[in-house]
PDB file of C-alpha atoms and ligand atoms in Angstrom:
ATOM      1  CA  UNK A 212      -6.771 -17.178 -13.410  1.00 77.00           C
ATOM      2  CA  UNK A 213      -6.692 -14.339 -15.902  1.00 92.00           C
ATOM      3  CA  UNK A 214      -9.517 -12.660 -13.989  1.00 97.00           C
ATOM      4  CA  UNK A 215      -7.810  -9.293 -14.552  1.00 98.00           C
ATOM      5  CA  UNK A 216      -6.818  -9.741 -18.181  1.00 97.00           C
ATOM      6  CA  UNK A 217      -5.435  -6.434 -19.541  1.00 95.00           C
ATOM      7  CA  UNK A 218      -6.577  -4.484 -16.468  1.00 98.00           C
ATOM      8  CA  UNK A 219      -4.094  -1.743 -15.592  1.00 98.00           C
ATOM      9  CA  UNK A 220      -3.039  -1.995 -11.960  1.00 99.00           C
ATOM     10  CA  UNK A 221      -0.922   0.747 -10.372  1.00 99.00           C
ATOM     11  CA  UNK A 222       0.999  -0.427  -7.301  1.00 99.00           C
ATOM     12  CA  UNK A 223       2.800   2.113  -5.115  1.00 99.00           C
ATOM     13  CA  UNK A 224       5.422   0.621  -2.798  1.00 98.00           C
ATOM     14  CA  UNK A 225       6.086  -2.167  -5.319  1.00 99.00           C
ATOM     15  CA  UNK A 226       9.791  -2.429  -4.448  1.00 99.00           C
ATOM     16  CA  UNK A 227       9.154  -4.322  -1.199  1.00 98.00           C
ATOM     17  CA  UNK A 228       6.771  -6.133   1.130  1.00 98.00           C
ATOM     18  CA  UNK A 229       3.047  -5.993   0.466  1.00 99.00           C
ATOM     19  CA  UNK A 230       3.337  -3.949  -2.745  1.00 99.00           C
ATOM     20  CA  UNK A 231       5.808  -6.419  -4.235  1.00 99.00           C
ATOM     21  CA  UNK A 232       3.618  -9.358  -3.149  1.00 99.00           C
ATOM     22  CA  UNK A 233       0.696  -7.670  -4.940  1.00 99.00           C
ATOM     23  CA  UNK A 234       2.750  -7.523  -8.141  1.00 98.00           C
ATOM     24  CA  UNK A 235       3.349 -11.284  -7.847  1.00 98.00           C
ATOM     25  CA  UNK A 236      -0.339 -11.935  -7.097  1.00 98.00           C
ATOM     26  CA  UNK A 237      -1.791  -9.724  -9.853  1.00 98.00           C
ATOM     27  CA  UNK A 238       0.609 -10.692 -12.654  1.00 98.00           C
ATOM     28  CA  UNK A 239      -0.676 -14.278 -13.074  1.00 98.00           C
ATOM     29  CA  UNK A 240      -4.201 -12.840 -13.343  1.00 98.00           C
ATOM     30  CA  UNK A 241      -3.240 -11.179 -16.633  1.00 98.00           C
ATOM     31  CA  UNK A 242      -2.988  -7.631 -15.250  1.00 98.00           C
ATOM     32  CA  UNK A 243      -0.712  -4.982 -16.756  1.00 98.00           C
ATOM     33  CA  UNK A 244       1.288  -3.405 -13.957  1.00 98.00           C
ATOM     34  CA  UNK A 245       2.597   0.051 -13.147  1.00 99.00           C
ATOM     35  CA  UNK A 246       5.262  -0.493 -10.507  1.00 99.00           C
ATOM     36  CA  UNK A 247       6.185   2.549  -8.419  1.00 99.00           C
ATOM     37  CA  UNK A 248       8.681   3.271  -5.626  1.00 99.00           C
ATOM     38  CA  UNK A 249      12.001   5.099  -5.198  1.00 98.00           C
ATOM     39  CA  UNK A 250      14.307   2.064  -5.623  1.00 98.00           C
ATOM     40  CA  UNK A 251      14.174   1.751  -9.411  1.00 98.00           C
ATOM     41  CA  UNK A 252      16.665  -1.115  -9.678  1.00 98.00           C
ATOM     42  CA  UNK A 253      14.354  -3.327  -7.611  1.00 98.00           C
ATOM     43  CA  UNK A 254      11.404  -2.433  -9.832  1.00 98.00           C
ATOM     44  CA  UNK A 255      13.434  -3.180 -12.971  1.00 98.00           C
ATOM     45  CA  UNK A 256      14.336  -6.579 -11.563  1.00 98.00           C
ATOM     46  CA  UNK A 257      10.719  -7.296 -10.587  1.00 98.00           C
ATOM     47  CA  UNK A 258       9.473  -6.341 -14.057  1.00 98.00           C
ATOM     48  CA  UNK A 259      11.995  -8.688 -15.711  1.00 98.00           C
ATOM     49  CA  UNK A 260      10.974 -11.533 -13.394  1.00 98.00           C
ATOM     50  CA  UNK A 261       7.250 -11.053 -14.077  1.00 98.00           C
ATOM     51  CA  UNK A 262       7.846 -10.775 -17.824  1.00 98.00           C
ATOM     52  CA  UNK A 263       9.703 -14.102 -17.794  1.00 98.00           C
ATOM     53  CA  UNK A 264       7.162 -15.890 -15.609  1.00 98.00           C
ATOM     54  CA  UNK A 265       3.835 -14.476 -16.810  1.00 98.00           C
ATOM     55  CA  UNK A 266       4.674 -12.358 -19.862  1.00 98.00           C
ATOM     56  CA  UNK A 267       3.488  -9.365 -17.828  1.00 98.00           C
ATOM     57  CA  UNK A 268       3.559  -5.931 -19.426  1.00 98.00           C
ATOM     58  CA  UNK A 269       4.872  -3.376 -16.946  1.00 98.00           C
ATOM     59  CA  UNK A 270       5.733   0.305 -16.693  1.00 98.00           C
ATOM     60  CA  UNK A 271       8.097   1.552 -14.033  1.00 98.00           C
ATOM     61  CA  UNK A 272       7.776   4.863 -12.225  1.00 98.00           C
ATOM     62  CA  UNK A 273      10.438   5.960  -9.794  1.00 98.00           C
ATOM     63  CA  UNK A 274       9.430   8.859  -7.545  1.00 98.00           C
ATOM     64  CA  UNK A 275       9.424  10.030  -3.970  1.00 98.00           C
ATOM     65  CA  UNK A 276       5.755   9.945  -2.988  1.00 98.00           C
ATOM     66  CA  UNK A 277       6.342  12.842  -0.593  1.00 98.00           C
ATOM     67  CA  UNK A 278       6.983  15.109  -3.561  1.00 98.00           C
ATOM     68  CA  UNK A 279       3.854  16.108  -5.526  1.00 98.00           C
ATOM     69  CA  UNK A 280       5.851  17.594  -8.393  1.00 98.00           C
ATOM     70  CA  UNK A 281       7.773  14.327  -8.881  1.00 98.00           C
ATOM     71  CA  UNK A 282       4.525  12.341  -8.887  1.00 98.00           C
ATOM     72  CA  UNK A 283       2.899  14.673 -11.406  1.00 98.00           C
ATOM     73  CA  UNK A 284       5.885  14.530 -13.759  1.00 98.00           C
ATOM     74  CA  UNK A 285       6.204  10.757 -13.405  1.00 98.00           C
ATOM     75  CA  UNK A 286       2.520  10.187 -14.047  1.00 98.00           C
ATOM     76  CA  UNK A 287       2.561  12.524 -17.032  1.00 98.00           C
ATOM     77  CA  UNK A 288       5.437  10.482 -18.520  1.00 98.00           C
ATOM     78  CA  UNK A 289       3.228   7.364 -18.796  1.00 98.00           C
ATOM     79  CA  UNK A 290       2.044   6.445 -22.289  1.00 98.00           C
ATOM     80  CA  UNK A 291      -1.478   7.865 -22.669  1.00 97.00           C
ATOM     81  CA  UNK A 292      -3.147   4.427 -22.793  1.00 97.00           C
ATOM     82  CA  UNK A 293      -1.565   3.505 -19.440  1.00 98.00           C
ATOM     83  CA  UNK A 294      -3.202   6.448 -17.650  1.00 98.00           C
ATOM     84  CA  UNK A 295      -6.607   4.760 -17.648  1.00 98.00           C
ATOM     85  CA  UNK A 296      -5.841   2.836 -14.504  1.00 98.00           C
ATOM     86  CA  UNK A 297      -8.359   0.230 -13.396  1.00 98.00           C
ATOM     87  CA  UNK A 298      -6.993  -0.467  -9.923  1.00 99.00           C
ATOM     88  CA  UNK A 299      -4.785   1.739  -7.738  1.00 99.00           C
ATOM     89  CA  UNK A 300      -3.146  -0.044  -4.810  1.00 99.00           C
ATOM     90  CA  UNK A 301      -1.806   2.560  -2.385  1.00 99.00           C
ATOM     91  CA  UNK A 302       0.785   0.493  -0.521  1.00 99.00           C
ATOM     92  CA  UNK A 303       3.715   2.918  -0.151  1.00 99.00           C
ATOM     93  CA  UNK A 304       4.040   3.743   3.522  1.00 98.00           C
ATOM     94  CA  UNK A 305       6.252   3.502   6.543  1.00 98.00           C
ATOM     95  CA  UNK A 306       6.793   4.063  10.250  1.00 98.00           C
ATOM     96  CA  UNK A 307       9.759   5.890  11.749  1.00 98.00           C
ATOM     97  CA  UNK A 308      10.646   5.307  15.371  1.00 98.00           C
ATOM     98  CA  UNK A 309       8.591   4.508  18.489  1.00 98.00           C
ATOM     99  CA  UNK A 310       8.698   7.210  21.137  1.00 98.00           C
ATOM    100  CA  UNK A 311       6.492   9.090  23.514  1.00 98.00           C
ATOM    101  CA  UNK A 312       5.250  12.240  21.849  1.00 98.00           C
ATOM    102  CA  UNK A 313       7.209  14.494  24.217  1.00 98.00           C
ATOM    103  CA  UNK A 314      10.401  12.737  23.149  1.00 98.00           C
ATOM    104  CA  UNK A 315       9.499  12.228  19.492  1.00 98.00           C
ATOM    105  CA  UNK A 316      11.296  13.543  16.430  1.00 98.00           C
ATOM    106  CA  UNK A 317       9.369  16.108  14.356  1.00 98.00           C
ATOM    107  CA  UNK A 318      11.519  15.115  11.346  1.00 98.00           C
ATOM    108  CA  UNK A 319      10.252  11.528  11.640  1.00 98.00           C
ATOM    109  CA  UNK A 320       6.676  12.791  12.023  1.00 98.00           C
ATOM    110  CA  UNK A 321       7.056  14.775   8.807  1.00 98.00           C
ATOM    111  CA  UNK A 322       8.272  11.708   6.910  1.00 98.00           C
ATOM    112  CA  UNK A 323       5.359   9.562   8.150  1.00 99.00           C
ATOM    113  CA  UNK A 324       2.714  12.214   7.497  1.00 99.00           C
ATOM    114  CA  UNK A 325       4.209  13.218   4.131  1.00 99.00           C
ATOM    115  CA  UNK A 326       4.433   9.595   2.971  1.00 99.00           C
ATOM    116  CA  UNK A 327       1.397   7.847   4.458  1.00 99.00           C
ATOM    117  CA  UNK A 328      -1.126  10.671   4.232  1.00 99.00           C
ATOM    118  CA  UNK A 329       0.016  13.346   1.807  1.00 98.00           C
ATOM    119  CA  UNK A 330       1.728  10.893  -0.562  1.00 98.00           C
ATOM    120  CA  UNK A 331      -1.390   8.728  -0.746  1.00 99.00           C
ATOM    121  CA  UNK A 332      -3.496  11.837  -1.422  1.00 99.00           C
ATOM    122  CA  UNK A 333      -1.107  13.199  -4.077  1.00 98.00           C
ATOM    123  CA  UNK A 334      -0.989   9.948  -6.025  1.00 98.00           C
ATOM    124  CA  UNK A 335      -4.728   9.368  -5.763  1.00 98.00           C
ATOM    125  CA  UNK A 336      -5.297  12.950  -6.975  1.00 98.00           C
ATOM    126  CA  UNK A 337      -3.369  12.175 -10.187  1.00 98.00           C
ATOM    127  CA  UNK A 338      -4.989   8.815 -10.916  1.00 98.00           C
ATOM    128  CA  UNK A 339      -8.583   9.435  -9.879  1.00 98.00           C
ATOM    129  CA  UNK A 340      -9.727  12.016 -12.507  1.00 98.00           C
ATOM    130  CA  UNK A 341      -9.191   9.381 -15.212  1.00 98.00           C
ATOM    131  CA  UNK A 342     -11.355   6.917 -13.262  1.00 98.00           C
ATOM    132  CA  UNK A 343     -14.035   9.551 -12.688  1.00 98.00           C
ATOM    133  CA  UNK A 344     -14.099  10.349 -16.402  1.00 98.00           C
ATOM    134  CA  UNK A 345     -14.626   6.671 -17.247  1.00 98.00           C
ATOM    135  CA  UNK A 346     -16.950   6.100 -14.278  1.00 98.00           C
ATOM    136  CA  UNK A 347     -14.976   2.989 -13.503  1.00 98.00           C
ATOM    137  CA  UNK A 348     -12.091   2.019 -11.247  1.00 98.00           C
ATOM    138  CA  UNK A 349     -11.021   0.742  -7.859  1.00 98.00           C
ATOM    139  CA  UNK A 350      -8.864   2.358  -5.172  1.00 98.00           C
ATOM    140  CA  UNK A 351      -7.401  -0.036  -2.602  1.00 99.00           C
ATOM    141  CA  UNK A 352      -5.704   1.641   0.348  1.00 99.00           C
ATOM    142  CA  UNK A 353      -3.335  -0.061   2.759  1.00 98.00           C
ATOM    143  CA  UNK A 354      -4.637   0.942   6.144  1.00 98.00           C
ATOM    144  CA  UNK A 355      -3.710  -0.926   9.301  1.00 98.00           C
ATOM    145  CA  UNK A 356      -5.113  -2.171  12.580  1.00 98.00           C
ATOM    146  CA  UNK A 357      -3.254   0.971  13.735  1.00 98.00           C
ATOM    147  CA  UNK A 358      -5.992   2.914  11.949  1.00 98.00           C
ATOM    148  CA  UNK A 359      -8.614   1.376  14.231  1.00 98.00           C
ATOM    149  CA  UNK A 360      -6.940   1.333  17.647  1.00 97.00           C
ATOM    150  CA  UNK A 361      -3.702   2.814  18.909  1.00 97.00           C
ATOM    151  CA  UNK A 362      -0.759   1.148  20.634  1.00 97.00           C
ATOM    152  CA  UNK A 363       1.851   2.513  23.054  1.00 97.00           C
ATOM    153  CA  UNK A 364       4.475   4.726  21.384  1.00 98.00           C
ATOM    154  CA  UNK A 365       2.670   4.470  18.051  1.00 98.00           C
ATOM    155  CA  UNK A 366       1.160   7.970  18.262  1.00 98.00           C
ATOM    156  CA  UNK A 367       2.008   9.581  14.906  1.00 98.00           C
ATOM    157  CA  UNK A 368       2.097   6.370  12.838  1.00 98.00           C
ATOM    158  CA  UNK A 369      -1.335   5.464  14.242  1.00 98.00           C
ATOM    159  CA  UNK A 370      -2.558   8.987  13.452  1.00 98.00           C
ATOM    160  CA  UNK A 371      -1.510   8.550   9.811  1.00 99.00           C
ATOM    161  CA  UNK A 372      -3.398   5.264   9.564  1.00 98.00           C
ATOM    162  CA  UNK A 373      -6.491   6.776  11.221  1.00 98.00           C
ATOM    163  CA  UNK A 374      -6.202   9.415   8.495  1.00 99.00           C
ATOM    164  CA  UNK A 375      -6.041   6.737   5.787  1.00 99.00           C
ATOM    165  CA  UNK A 376      -9.160   5.184   7.289  1.00 98.00           C
ATOM    166  CA  UNK A 377     -10.937   8.576   7.105  1.00 98.00           C
ATOM    167  CA  UNK A 378      -9.733   9.139   3.528  1.00 99.00           C
ATOM    168  CA  UNK A 379     -11.061   5.722   2.441  1.00 98.00           C
ATOM    169  CA  UNK A 380     -14.459   6.416   4.018  1.00 98.00           C
ATOM    170  CA  UNK A 381     -14.636   9.910   2.508  1.00 98.00           C
ATOM    171  CA  UNK A 382     -13.579   8.736  -0.935  1.00 98.00           C
ATOM    172  CA  UNK A 383     -16.297   6.092  -0.866  1.00 98.00           C
ATOM    173  CA  UNK A 384     -18.890   8.838  -0.334  1.00 98.00           C
ATOM    174  CA  UNK A 385     -17.317  11.204  -2.899  1.00 97.00           C
ATOM    175  CA  UNK A 386     -17.332   8.481  -5.536  1.00 98.00           C
ATOM    176  CA  UNK A 387     -20.700   6.925  -4.829  1.00 96.00           C
ATOM    177  CA  UNK A 388     -22.282   8.246  -8.042  1.00 97.00           C
ATOM    178  CA  UNK A 389     -19.292   7.259 -10.196  1.00 98.00           C
ATOM    179  CA  UNK A 390     -19.298   3.451  -9.805  1.00 97.00           C
ATOM    180  CA  UNK A 391     -15.745   3.563  -8.441  1.00 98.00           C
ATOM    181  CA  UNK A 392     -14.906   1.072  -5.713  1.00 98.00           C
ATOM    182  CA  UNK A 393     -12.933   2.001  -2.598  1.00 98.00           C
ATOM    183  CA  UNK A 394     -11.519  -0.684  -0.325  1.00 98.00           C
ATOM    184  CA  UNK A 395      -9.301  -0.518   2.724  1.00 98.00           C
ATOM    185  CA  UNK A 396      -7.141  -3.521   3.560  1.00 99.00           C
ATOM    186  CA  UNK A 397      -5.982  -3.216   7.144  1.00 98.00           C
ATOM    187  CA  UNK A 398      -3.452  -5.739   8.411  1.00 98.00           C
ATOM    188  CA  UNK A 399      -1.952  -6.310  11.831  1.00 98.00           C
ATOM    189  CA  UNK A 400       1.631  -7.577  12.036  1.00 98.00           C
ATOM    190  CA  UNK A 401       3.145  -8.420   8.649  1.00 98.00           C
ATOM    191  CA  UNK A 402       6.812  -9.338   8.356  1.00 98.00           C
ATOM    192  CA  UNK A 403       8.319  -7.130   5.640  1.00 98.00           C
ATOM    193  CA  UNK A 404      10.993  -4.412   5.698  1.00 98.00           C
ATOM    194  CA  UNK A 405       8.551  -2.321   7.720  1.00 98.00           C
ATOM    195  CA  UNK A 406      10.124  -2.856  11.162  1.00 98.00           C
ATOM    196  CA  UNK A 407      13.706  -2.606   9.877  1.00 98.00           C
ATOM    197  CA  UNK A 408      12.809   0.804   8.453  1.00 98.00           C
ATOM    198  CA  UNK A 409      10.920   1.800  11.586  1.00 98.00           C
ATOM    199  CA  UNK A 410      14.027   1.019  13.673  1.00 98.00           C
ATOM    200  CA  UNK A 411      16.458   2.730  11.276  1.00 98.00           C
ATOM    201  CA  UNK A 412      18.127  -0.461  10.036  1.00 98.00           C
ATOM    202  CA  UNK A 413      18.362  -2.244  13.416  1.00 98.00           C
ATOM    203  CA  UNK A 414      17.619  -5.773  12.157  1.00 98.00           C
ATOM    204  CA  UNK A 415      17.784  -7.413  15.609  1.00 97.00           C
ATOM    205  CA  UNK A 416      15.238  -5.000  17.071  1.00 98.00           C
ATOM    206  CA  UNK A 417      13.029  -5.528  14.046  1.00 98.00           C
ATOM    207  CA  UNK A 418      13.138  -9.324  14.501  1.00 96.00           C
ATOM    208  CA  UNK A 419      11.984  -8.928  18.103  1.00 96.00           C
ATOM    209  CA  UNK A 420       8.707  -7.413  16.936  1.00 96.00           C
ATOM    210  CA  UNK A 421       7.715 -10.854  15.625  1.00 96.00           C
ATOM    211  CA  UNK A 422       9.293 -12.909  18.434  1.00 95.00           C
ATOM    212  CA  UNK A 423       7.081 -15.841  19.443  1.00 97.00           C
ATOM    213  CA  UNK A 424       4.414 -14.927  16.866  1.00 96.00           C
ATOM    214  CA  UNK A 425       3.789 -16.239  13.385  1.00 97.00           C
ATOM    215  CA  UNK A 426       3.146 -12.928  11.623  1.00 98.00           C
ATOM    216  CA  UNK A 427       1.164 -12.433   8.433  1.00 98.00           C
ATOM    217  CA  UNK A 428       3.201 -12.723   5.262  1.00 98.00           C
ATOM    218  CA  UNK A 429       3.011 -10.062   2.555  1.00 98.00           C
ATOM    219  CA  UNK A 430       1.423 -12.791   0.401  1.00 98.00           C
ATOM    220  CA  UNK A 431      -1.425 -13.161   2.942  1.00 99.00           C
ATOM    221  CA  UNK A 432      -2.178  -9.462   2.564  1.00 99.00           C
ATOM    222  CA  UNK A 433      -1.830  -9.516  -1.239  1.00 99.00           C
ATOM    223  CA  UNK A 434      -4.334 -12.382  -1.260  1.00 98.00           C
ATOM    224  CA  UNK A 435      -6.879 -10.188   0.600  1.00 99.00           C
ATOM    225  CA  UNK A 436      -6.200  -7.335  -1.847  1.00 99.00           C
ATOM    226  CA  UNK A 437      -6.695  -9.654  -4.819  1.00 98.00           C
ATOM    227  CA  UNK A 438      -9.967 -10.819  -3.268  1.00 98.00           C
ATOM    228  CA  UNK A 439     -11.192  -7.191  -3.142  1.00 98.00           C
ATOM    229  CA  UNK A 440     -10.130  -6.696  -6.762  1.00 98.00           C
ATOM    230  CA  UNK A 441     -11.880  -9.762  -8.172  1.00 98.00           C
ATOM    231  CA  UNK A 442     -15.429  -9.400  -6.816  1.00 98.00           C
ATOM    232  CA  UNK A 443     -18.341  -8.976  -9.246  1.00 98.00           C
ATOM    233  CA  UNK A 444     -18.872  -5.474 -10.623  1.00 97.00           C
ATOM    234  CA  UNK A 445     -21.701  -4.631  -8.178  1.00 97.00           C
ATOM    235  CA  UNK A 446     -19.811  -5.712  -5.036  1.00 98.00           C
ATOM    236  CA  UNK A 447     -17.545  -3.371  -3.062  1.00 98.00           C
ATOM    237  CA  UNK A 448     -15.473  -4.738  -0.196  1.00 98.00           C
ATOM    238  CA  UNK A 449     -15.315  -1.738   2.136  1.00 98.00           C
ATOM    239  CA  UNK A 450     -12.758  -3.048   4.567  1.00 98.00           C
ATOM    240  CA  UNK A 451     -10.789  -6.154   5.433  1.00 98.00           C
ATOM    241  CA  UNK A 452      -9.035  -6.308   8.791  1.00 98.00           C
ATOM    242  CA  UNK A 453      -6.662  -9.253   9.023  1.00 98.00           C
ATOM    243  CA  UNK A 454      -4.279 -10.219  11.800  1.00 98.00           C
ATOM    244  CA  UNK A 455      -2.107 -13.167  12.704  1.00 98.00           C
ATOM    245  CA  UNK A 456      -4.101 -15.658  14.764  1.00 97.00           C
ATOM    246  CA  UNK A 457      -2.078 -14.619  17.838  1.00 97.00           C
ATOM    247  CA  UNK A 458      -3.087 -10.954  17.492  1.00 97.00           C
ATOM    248  CA  UNK A 459      -6.349  -9.177  18.347  1.00 96.00           C
ATOM    249  CA  UNK A 460      -6.473  -5.461  17.541  1.00 91.00           C
ATOM    250  CA  UNK A 461      -3.158  -3.576  17.419  1.00 92.00           C
ATOM    251  CA  UNK A 462      -2.163  -4.119  20.975  1.00 90.00           C
ATOM    252  CA  UNK A 463      -3.097  -7.637  22.079  1.00 94.00           C
ATOM    253  CA  UNK A 464      -0.561 -10.248  21.049  1.00 96.00           C
ATOM    254  CA  UNK A 465       0.093 -13.661  22.593  1.00 96.00           C
ATOM    255  CA  UNK A 466       3.696 -14.759  22.233  1.00 96.00           C
ATOM    256  CA  UNK A 467       4.978 -18.304  22.572  1.00 93.00           C
ATOM    257  CA  UNK A 468       8.209 -18.753  24.526  1.00 89.00           C
ATOM    258  CA  UNK A 469      11.078 -19.222  22.069  1.00 76.00           C
TER     259      UNK A 469
HETATM  260  P1  LIG B1169       7.943  -2.259   3.262  1.00 60.18           P
HETATM  261  O1  LIG B1169       8.350  -3.642   2.970  1.00 60.18           O
HETATM  262  O2  LIG B1169       8.892  -1.389   4.012  1.00 60.18           O
HETATM  263  O3  LIG B1169       7.501  -1.526   1.915  1.00 60.18           O
HETATM  264  C1  LIG B1169       7.209  -0.152   1.890  1.00 60.18           C
HETATM  265  C2  LIG B1169       7.136   0.334   0.462  1.00 60.18           C
HETATM  266  O4  LIG B1169       6.808   1.753   0.487  1.00 60.18           O
HETATM  267  C3  LIG B1169       8.465   0.201  -0.283  1.00 60.18           C
HETATM  268  O5  LIG B1169       8.218  -0.287  -1.577  1.00 60.18           O
HETATM  269  C4  LIG B1169       8.987   1.624  -0.367  1.00 60.18           C
HETATM  270  O6  LIG B1169       9.708   1.828  -1.575  1.00 60.18           O
HETATM  271  C5  LIG B1169       7.674   2.432  -0.402  1.00 60.18           C
HETATM  272  N1  LIG B1169       7.935   3.800   0.056  1.00 60.18           N
HETATM  273  C6  LIG B1169       8.260   4.213   1.304  1.00 60.18           C
HETATM  274  N2  LIG B1169       8.514   5.525   1.310  1.00 60.18           N
HETATM  275  C7  LIG B1169       8.357   5.955   0.020  1.00 60.18           C
HETATM  276  C8  LIG B1169       8.511   7.206  -0.628  1.00 60.18           C
HETATM  277  N3  LIG B1169       8.882   8.317   0.060  1.00 60.18           N
HETATM  278  N4  LIG B1169       8.269   7.285  -1.949  1.00 60.18           N
HETATM  279  C9  LIG B1169       7.893   6.201  -2.653  1.00 60.18           C
HETATM  280  N5  LIG B1169       7.723   4.990  -2.107  1.00 60.18           N
HETATM  281  C10 LIG B1169       7.967   4.862  -0.779  1.00 60.18           C
HETATM  282  O7  LIG B1169       6.603  -2.232   4.149  1.00 60.18           O
HETATM  283  P2  LIG B1169       5.180  -2.959   3.974  1.00 60.18           P
HETATM  284  O8  LIG B1169       4.927  -3.693   5.226  1.00 60.18           O
HETATM  285  O9  LIG B1169       5.070  -3.660   2.678  1.00 60.18           O
HETATM  286  O10 LIG B1169       4.241  -1.681   3.981  1.00 60.18           O
HETATM  287  C11 LIG B1169       3.280  -1.444   2.958  1.00 60.18           C
HETATM  288  C12 LIG B1169       2.080  -0.734   3.560  1.00 60.18           C
HETATM  289  O11 LIG B1169       1.434  -1.584   4.509  1.00 60.18           O
HETATM  290  C13 LIG B1169       2.423   0.552   4.320  1.00 60.18           C
HETATM  291  O12 LIG B1169       1.444   1.524   3.996  1.00 60.18           O
HETATM  292  C14 LIG B1169       2.299   0.148   5.782  1.00 60.18           C
HETATM  293  O13 LIG B1169       1.963   1.236   6.598  1.00 60.18           O
HETATM  294  C15 LIG B1169       1.168  -0.876   5.694  1.00 60.18           C
HETATM  295  N6  LIG B1169       1.117  -1.824   6.811  1.00 60.18           N
HETATM  296  C16 LIG B1169       2.198  -2.595   7.129  1.00 60.18           C
HETATM  297  C17 LIG B1169       2.114  -3.460   8.220  1.00 60.18           C
HETATM  298  C18 LIG B1169       3.278  -4.328   8.638  1.00 60.18           C
HETATM  299  O14 LIG B1169       3.252  -4.847   9.774  1.00 60.18           O
HETATM  300  N7  LIG B1169       4.275  -4.527   7.816  1.00 60.18           N
HETATM  301  C19 LIG B1169       0.929  -3.550   8.956  1.00 60.18           C
HETATM  302  C20 LIG B1169      -0.151  -2.762   8.592  1.00 60.18           C
HETATM  303  C21 LIG B1169      -0.055  -1.910   7.514  1.00 60.18           C
HETATM  304  P3  LIG B1169      11.107   2.614  -1.712  1.00 60.18           P
HETATM  305  O15 LIG B1169      11.789   2.603  -0.370  1.00 60.18           O
HETATM  306  O16 LIG B1169      11.835   1.842  -2.774  1.00 60.18           O
HETATM  307  O17 LIG B1169      10.713   3.979  -2.157  1.00 60.18           O
END
């Protein structure tokens, strides 16, 4: 415990799922947290909870990650000493719909590409120069098994996660001479709000995604992220792919009759 005492950890997507689980996993390690998402009231509540439990210091940033101007202004509003971020966890992301490409919605494609690819780039662009200056830091991107192999009707979401995979690999090369770590944590099925959002609030359809399978929990994924973040200084975990035991790759799942 306290392995990350006073380290500044920026978590995008902290209002739900894996990002929120990271906040709960990093707080007891003594980290100071920057919690970011659009739903500010959830972040406020999370910050109060972590303060009570672990005396965690936290800053809250509410922005739409699709909007570079909002990110820039939000980041600029941080107290100067909070801008030297030690670990950036890029968890904000989403899927919208599952359709064949010829029937797909360009509006949904825009949201996925603008959030998962451009949003991740925008935020990293703001944080990274401070890490480069200090020649120290760690970027941890939430990829997916969908960034390694595609599944039916997953076309554009999979494309965004292939892009995240490429960005992680490229960043690792760009930053090689700066002692900055880059890790990609790539889960299979995790039960969060992800499927409810993918299916536009259809909770029943979302539940069916996990029918007959024990999915990963957001805590399982946060545990893998914490592992990446707590290795010795000279060790970089490039990639962790984790799936439920009933899943191999994106597309092979064994379901028990329920
Ligand atoms: P989640 O519970 O739906 O959480 C998604 C988070 O992203 C929320 O905090 C949400 O916050 C934030 N977000 C979405 N759009 C945003 C925007 N425009 N601006 C700012 N923040 C935004 O889903 P999750 O499962 O934790 O997903 C986290 C990451 O894991 C994503 O990158 C996802 O692709 C990846 N992943 C998930 C799974 C899975 O099966 N769940 C598997 C592999 C990879 P607000 O809505 O409050 O803004």
